[in-house]
GROMACS .gro file of C-alpha atoms in nm:
model
  267
    1MET     CA    1   0.004   0.011   0.002
    2ARG     CA    2   0.145   0.347  -0.094
    3HIS     CA    3   0.050   0.669   0.077
    4ILE     CA    4  -0.262   0.498   0.273
    5LYS     CA    5  -0.414   0.574   0.590
    6GLN     CA    6  -0.692   0.356   0.737
    7THR     CA    7  -0.901   0.400   1.046
    8PHE     CA    8  -1.155   0.158   1.172
    9ILE     CA    9  -1.368   0.299   1.389
   10GLY     CA   10  -2.787   2.147   0.578
   11ILE     CA   11  -3.022   2.232   0.381
   12LEU     CA   12  -3.124   1.989   0.102
   13ALA     CA   13  -3.176   2.186  -0.228
   14SER     CA   14  -3.463   2.125  -0.424
   15CYS     CA   15  -3.240   1.976  -0.715
   16LEU     CA   16  -3.270   1.599  -0.693
   17ILE     CA   17  -3.294   1.405  -1.022
   18SER     CA   18  -3.334   1.041  -1.032
   19THR     CA   19  -3.415   0.757  -1.271
   20SER     CA   20  -3.487   0.424  -1.179
   21VAL     CA   21  -3.559   0.086  -1.335
   22TRP     CA   22  -3.600  -0.135  -1.081
   23SER     CA   23  -3.835  -0.305  -0.829
   24GLN     CA   24  -3.651  -0.403  -0.511
   25THR     CA   25  -3.864  -0.703  -0.447
   26GLN     CA   26  -3.741  -0.861  -0.778
   27ILE     CA   27  -3.374  -0.858  -0.697
   28ASP     CA   28  -3.138  -1.039  -0.462
   29SER     CA   29  -3.055  -0.752  -0.221
   30SER     CA   30  -2.722  -0.881  -0.140
   31LYS     CA   31  -2.626  -0.791  -0.494
   32ILE     CA   32  -2.731  -0.445  -0.486
   33VAL     CA   33  -2.438  -0.202  -0.457
   34LYS     CA   34  -2.513   0.169  -0.392
   35VAL     CA   35  -2.237   0.412  -0.496
   36LEU     CA   36  -2.190   0.764  -0.411
   37SER     CA   37  -1.937   0.999  -0.543
   38PHE     CA   38  -1.909   1.336  -0.352
   39ASN     CA   39  -1.636   1.614  -0.400
   40ILE     CA   40  -1.646   1.771  -0.065
   41LEU     CA   41  -1.450   2.074  -0.111
   42HIS     CA   42  -1.186   2.001   0.140
   43GLY     CA   43  -1.465   1.996   0.416
   44LYS     CA   44  -1.507   2.383   0.406
   45THR     CA   45  -1.885   2.376   0.305
   46MET     CA   46  -2.003   2.672   0.108
   47LYS     CA   47  -2.035   2.854   0.448
   48GLY     CA   48  -1.688   2.818   0.488
   49ASP     CA   49  -1.758   2.668   0.852
   50PHE     CA   50  -1.605   2.313   0.799
   51ASN     CA   51  -1.949   2.195   0.948
   52LEU     CA   52  -1.869   1.805   0.874
   53ASP     CA   53  -2.207   1.718   1.018
   54VAL     CA   54  -2.379   1.881   0.697
   55ILE     CA   55  -2.129   1.679   0.458
   56ALA     CA   56  -2.191   1.361   0.666
   57LYS     CA   57  -2.574   1.408   0.650
   58VAL     CA   58  -2.562   1.399   0.273
   59ILE     CA   59  -2.387   1.067   0.275
   60ILE     CA   60  -2.622   0.921   0.552
   61ASP     CA   61  -2.926   1.016   0.384
   62ALA     CA   62  -2.808   0.872   0.057
   63ASN     CA   63  -2.719   0.542   0.239
   64PRO     CA   64  -2.446   0.415   0.006
   65ASP     CA   65  -2.244   0.086   0.035
   66PHE     CA   66  -1.942   0.297  -0.094
   67VAL     CA   67  -1.849   0.654  -0.112
   68ALA     CA   68  -1.571   0.807  -0.328
   69LEU     CA   69  -1.466   1.140  -0.187
   70GLN     CA   70  -1.270   1.397  -0.362
   71GLU     CA   71  -1.095   1.716  -0.254
   72VAL     CA   72  -1.003   1.530   0.080
   73ASP     CA   73  -0.763   1.727   0.311
   74TYR     CA   74  -0.558   1.527   0.570
   75LYS     CA   75  -0.440   1.735   0.862
   76THR     CA   76  -0.377   2.074   0.645
   77ASN     CA   77  -0.383   2.402   0.809
   78ARG     CA   78  -0.687   2.521   0.582
   79ALA     CA   79  -0.893   2.231   0.681
   80LYS     CA   80  -0.815   2.309   1.070
   81LYS     CA   81  -0.599   1.995   1.092
   82TYR     CA   82  -0.901   1.750   1.039
   83ASP     CA   83  -0.828   1.387   0.933
   84LEU     CA   84  -1.145   1.453   0.692
   85VAL     CA   85  -1.192   1.088   0.594
   86THR     CA   86  -1.157   0.940   0.956
   87GLU     CA   87  -1.417   1.227   1.077
   88LEU     CA   88  -1.644   1.154   0.802
   89GLY     CA   89  -1.609   0.774   0.856
   90TRP     CA   90  -1.700   0.830   1.237
   91ARG     CA   91  -1.977   1.013   1.161
   92THR     CA   92  -2.132   0.792   0.903
   93LYS     CA   93  -2.041   0.474   1.061
   94MET     CA   94  -1.859   0.348   0.767
   95THR     CA   95  -1.484   0.224   0.731
   96PRO     CA   96  -1.274   0.503   0.602
   97LEU     CA   97  -0.962   0.489   0.389
   98TYR     CA   98  -0.730   0.787   0.275
   99GLY     CA   99  -0.505   0.792  -0.025
  100ARG     CA  100  -0.250   1.074  -0.047
  101ALA     CA  101  -0.211   1.263  -0.393
  102MET     CA  102   0.037   1.529  -0.268
  103TYR     CA  103   0.168   1.700   0.030
  104TYR     CA  104  -0.020   2.019   0.080
  105ASP     CA  105  -0.047   2.320   0.346
  106GLY     CA  106   0.128   2.134   0.624
  107GLY     CA  107  -0.057   1.815   0.570
  108GLU     CA  108  -0.162   1.624   0.268
  109TYR     CA  109  -0.437   1.614   0.005
  110GLY     CA  110  -0.585   1.341  -0.188
  111GLU     CA  111  -0.871   1.075  -0.221
  112GLY     CA  112  -1.091   0.933   0.038
  113VAL     CA  113  -1.317   0.588   0.030
  114LEU     CA  114  -1.593   0.507   0.289
  115SER     CA  115  -1.720   0.168   0.280
  116LYS     CA  116  -1.987  -0.031   0.490
  117THR     CA  117  -1.759  -0.348   0.443
  118THR     CA  118  -1.377  -0.398   0.561
  119PHE     CA  119  -1.129  -0.442   0.313
  120LEU     CA  120  -0.945  -0.745   0.163
  121ASN     CA  121  -0.683  -0.518  -0.001
  122THR     CA  122  -0.609  -0.152  -0.077
  123ARG     CA  123  -0.389   0.036  -0.299
  124ASN     CA  124  -0.314   0.393  -0.413
  125VAL     CA  125  -0.206   0.444  -0.776
  126PRO     CA  126  -0.035   0.792  -0.854
  127LEU     CA  127  -0.140   0.905  -1.168
  128PRO     CA  128   0.069   1.077  -1.444
  129TYR     CA  129   0.101   1.477  -1.467
  130ILE     CA  130   0.293   1.754  -1.625
  131SER     CA  131   0.552   1.858  -1.387
  132GLY     CA  132   0.432   2.176  -1.192
  133ASP     CA  133   0.090   2.059  -1.197
  134GLU     CA  134  -0.135   1.902  -0.922
  135PRO     CA  135  -0.053   1.516  -0.857
  136ARG     CA  136  -0.368   1.306  -0.868
  137ALA     CA  137  -0.417   0.944  -0.762
  138ALA     CA  138  -0.678   0.651  -0.765
  139LEU     CA  139  -0.750   0.485  -0.461
  140GLU     CA  140  -0.853   0.119  -0.465
  141ILE     CA  141  -1.032  -0.129  -0.218
  142THR     CA  142  -1.109  -0.473  -0.278
  143THR     CA  143  -1.402  -0.614  -0.063
  144VAL     CA  144  -1.666  -0.882  -0.008
  145LEU     CA  145  -2.042  -0.787  -0.061
  146HIS     CA  146  -2.288  -0.978   0.148
  147SER     CA  147  -2.354  -1.197  -0.144
  148LYS     CA  148  -1.986  -1.334  -0.088
  149ASP     CA  149  -1.886  -1.178  -0.417
  150THR     CA  150  -1.568  -1.003  -0.436
  151ILE     CA  151  -1.540  -0.670  -0.584
  152SER     CA  152  -1.311  -0.365  -0.613
  153PHE     CA  153  -1.417  -0.021  -0.582
  154ILE     CA  154  -1.176   0.300  -0.702
  155GLY     CA  155  -1.217   0.666  -0.625
  156THR     CA  156  -1.034   0.903  -0.827
  157HIS     CA  157  -1.031   1.281  -0.905
  158LEU     CA  158  -0.885   1.388  -1.245
  159ASP     CA  159  -0.691   1.725  -1.308
  160HIS     CA  160  -0.915   2.028  -1.330
  161LEU     CA  161  -0.702   2.245  -1.570
  162LYS     CA  162  -0.904   2.330  -1.887
  163LEU     CA  163  -0.632   2.180  -2.110
  164ASP     CA  164  -0.678   1.828  -2.121
  165THR     CA  165  -0.344   1.691  -2.145
  166ASN     CA  166  -0.309   1.568  -1.783
  167LYS     CA  167  -0.654   1.421  -1.787
  168ILE     CA  168  -0.591   1.220  -2.075
  169MET     CA  169  -0.263   1.084  -1.945
  170GLN     CA  170  -0.455   1.003  -1.606
  171ALA     CA  171  -0.741   0.841  -1.790
  172LYS     CA  172  -0.511   0.606  -2.019
  173GLU     CA  173  -0.324   0.519  -1.674
  174ILE     CA  174  -0.673   0.423  -1.506
  175ASN     CA  175  -0.738   0.219  -1.804
  176ASN     CA  176  -0.394   0.042  -1.817
  177VAL     CA  177  -0.370  -0.014  -1.444
  178PHE     CA  178  -0.720  -0.131  -1.351
  179SER     CA  179  -0.787  -0.355  -1.678
  180LYS     CA  180  -0.582  -0.605  -1.522
  181ASN     CA  181  -0.832  -0.628  -1.235
  182LYS     CA  182  -0.936  -0.981  -1.144
  183TYR     CA  183  -1.275  -0.881  -0.992
  184PRO     CA  184  -1.578  -0.669  -1.114
  185THR     CA  185  -1.490  -0.307  -1.060
  186ILE     CA  186  -1.663   0.008  -0.987
  187LEU     CA  187  -1.483   0.363  -1.074
  188ALA     CA  188  -1.635   0.660  -0.905
  189GLY     CA  189  -1.513   1.044  -0.883
  190ASP     CA  190  -1.494   1.375  -0.995
  191LEU     CA  191  -1.344   1.334  -1.358
  192ASN     CA  192  -1.356   1.717  -1.453
  193ALA     CA  193  -1.467   1.609  -1.790
  194GLU     CA  194  -1.792   1.620  -1.982
  195PRO     CA  195  -1.958   1.362  -2.143
  196ASN     CA  196  -1.850   1.408  -2.493
  197SER     CA  197  -1.466   1.496  -2.410
  198ASN     CA  198  -1.170   1.324  -2.525
  199THR     CA  199  -1.119   1.223  -2.159
  200MET     CA  200  -1.436   1.015  -2.144
  201ALA     CA  201  -1.395   0.885  -2.488
  202ILE     CA  202  -1.067   0.721  -2.338
  203LEU     CA  203  -1.224   0.591  -2.050
  204GLU     CA  204  -1.519   0.447  -2.236
  205ASN     CA  205  -1.275   0.245  -2.425
  206PHE     CA  206  -1.276   0.021  -2.124
  207TRP     CA  207  -1.546   0.116  -1.887
  208THR     CA  208  -1.907   0.165  -1.911
  209VAL     CA  209  -2.106   0.475  -1.795
  210SER     CA  210  -2.399   0.460  -1.553
  211TYR     CA  211  -2.582   0.788  -1.663
  212ASP     CA  212  -2.835   0.805  -1.940
  213LYS     CA  213  -2.654   0.925  -2.241
  214THR     CA  214  -2.988   1.096  -2.363
  215TYR     CA  215  -2.983   1.326  -2.072
  216PRO     CA  216  -2.651   1.347  -1.880
  217GLU     CA  217  -2.761   1.473  -1.552
  218PRO     CA  218  -2.571   1.778  -1.460
  219THR     CA  219  -2.343   1.753  -1.107
  220PHE     CA  220  -2.198   2.110  -1.090
  221SER     CA  221  -2.235   2.346  -0.943
  222SER     CA  222  -2.469   2.251  -0.668
  223LYS     CA  223  -2.629   2.576  -0.662
  224ASN     CA  224  -2.713   2.583  -1.048
  225PRO     CA  225  -2.612   2.241  -1.195
  226THR     CA  226  -2.516   2.281  -1.574
  227GLN     CA  227  -2.244   2.049  -1.633
  228LYS     CA  228  -2.189   1.674  -1.571
  229ILE     CA  229  -1.823   1.611  -1.427
  230ASP     CA  230  -1.911   1.340  -1.160
  231TYR     CA  231  -1.928   0.992  -1.260
  232VAL     CA  232  -1.965   0.615  -1.168
  233LEU     CA  233  -1.853   0.374  -1.425
  234PHE     CA  234  -1.798   0.009  -1.405
  235HIS     CA  235  -1.647  -0.305  -1.568
  236PRO     CA  236  -1.697  -0.554  -1.717
  237LYS     CA  237  -2.007  -0.452  -1.864
  238HIS     CA  238  -2.187  -0.798  -1.855
  239LYS     CA  239  -2.141  -0.793  -1.473
  240TRP     CA  240  -2.343  -0.507  -1.389
  241LYS     CA  241  -2.663  -0.343  -1.438
  242VAL     CA  242  -2.782   0.024  -1.346
  243LEU     CA  243  -3.089   0.006  -1.146
  244GLU     CA  244  -3.100   0.398  -1.044
  245THR     CA  245  -2.908   0.711  -1.073
  246ARG     CA  246  -2.966   1.028  -0.858
  247VAL     CA  247  -2.815   1.358  -0.831
  248ILE     CA  248  -2.824   1.506  -0.490
  249CYS     CA  249  -2.742   1.883  -0.466
  250ASP     CA  250  -2.687   2.018  -0.134
  251THR     CA  251  -2.614   2.395  -0.158
  252ILE     CA  252  -2.446   2.420   0.184
  253ALA     CA  253  -2.230   2.094   0.193
  254SER     CA  254  -2.024   2.145  -0.118
  255ASP     CA  255  -2.011   2.310  -0.466
  256HIS     CA  256  -2.070   1.983  -0.622
  257CYS     CA  257  -2.375   1.784  -0.626
  258ALA     CA  258  -2.343   1.409  -0.505
  259TYR     CA  259  -2.390   1.146  -0.753
  260LEU     CA  260  -2.557   0.842  -0.636
  261VAL     CA  261  -2.580   0.508  -0.849
  262THR     CA  262  -2.735   0.187  -0.751
  263LEU     CA  263  -2.609  -0.123  -0.938
  264GLN     CA  264  -2.685  -0.503  -0.960
  265LEU     CA  265  -2.406  -0.746  -0.972
  266LEU     CA  266  -2.485  -0.997  -1.226
  267ASP     CA  267  -2.414  -1.359  -1.203
   0.00000   0.00000   0.00000
């Protein structure tokens, strides 16, 4: 494991878009996986008060099995020396994992994962970037569902610059590294790329997207969502079925909406 730290231990806006294609009574609940991607603005909230309970409430209300957190600070000065993923793990009663992308402001900055299950394995994969730009990472857990199936779950946050050079390199590296996975895999995060971008085209050479391409539900900003940049993807295609997607926009918790996807693991 590289650069990984693990600890065991609000006003909801009117913007909530949901698409659903399932009836829970028809499906083995042990094979249902709810995934949330949430960029948490380094814990600051839109009020600048670092009220982590507001962020935790979005997660608790969504009731996911796995959460990919982006903009996660670890004991930085700007985030009041909070270990954000551990704080949110404690508040949500989920198992937290942190993976460093870079040292920053007296601490670190990177990815976070929250899980209702414990981990078989974890790894933090550094992603390529042009020297002088921000480092990025992809944080992976391997875990066992209640159905006894083993899966992998990855959280990531791609480069934010308008020029897509870094994003393209990072997308290619994600495909290269995780195409070797033994188990069915979910990738979630803020990809800083819109649906028809070069970055998404590269990722879709390997991954399958969860959103309805006839209407890409916007996820940014939380106050006025006009762009889709937060995603849940999966592989292999024949092992997963999308049951529901939901965009949850809390205008206080973060500048991003949270993106919730319910998947069924197929036999």
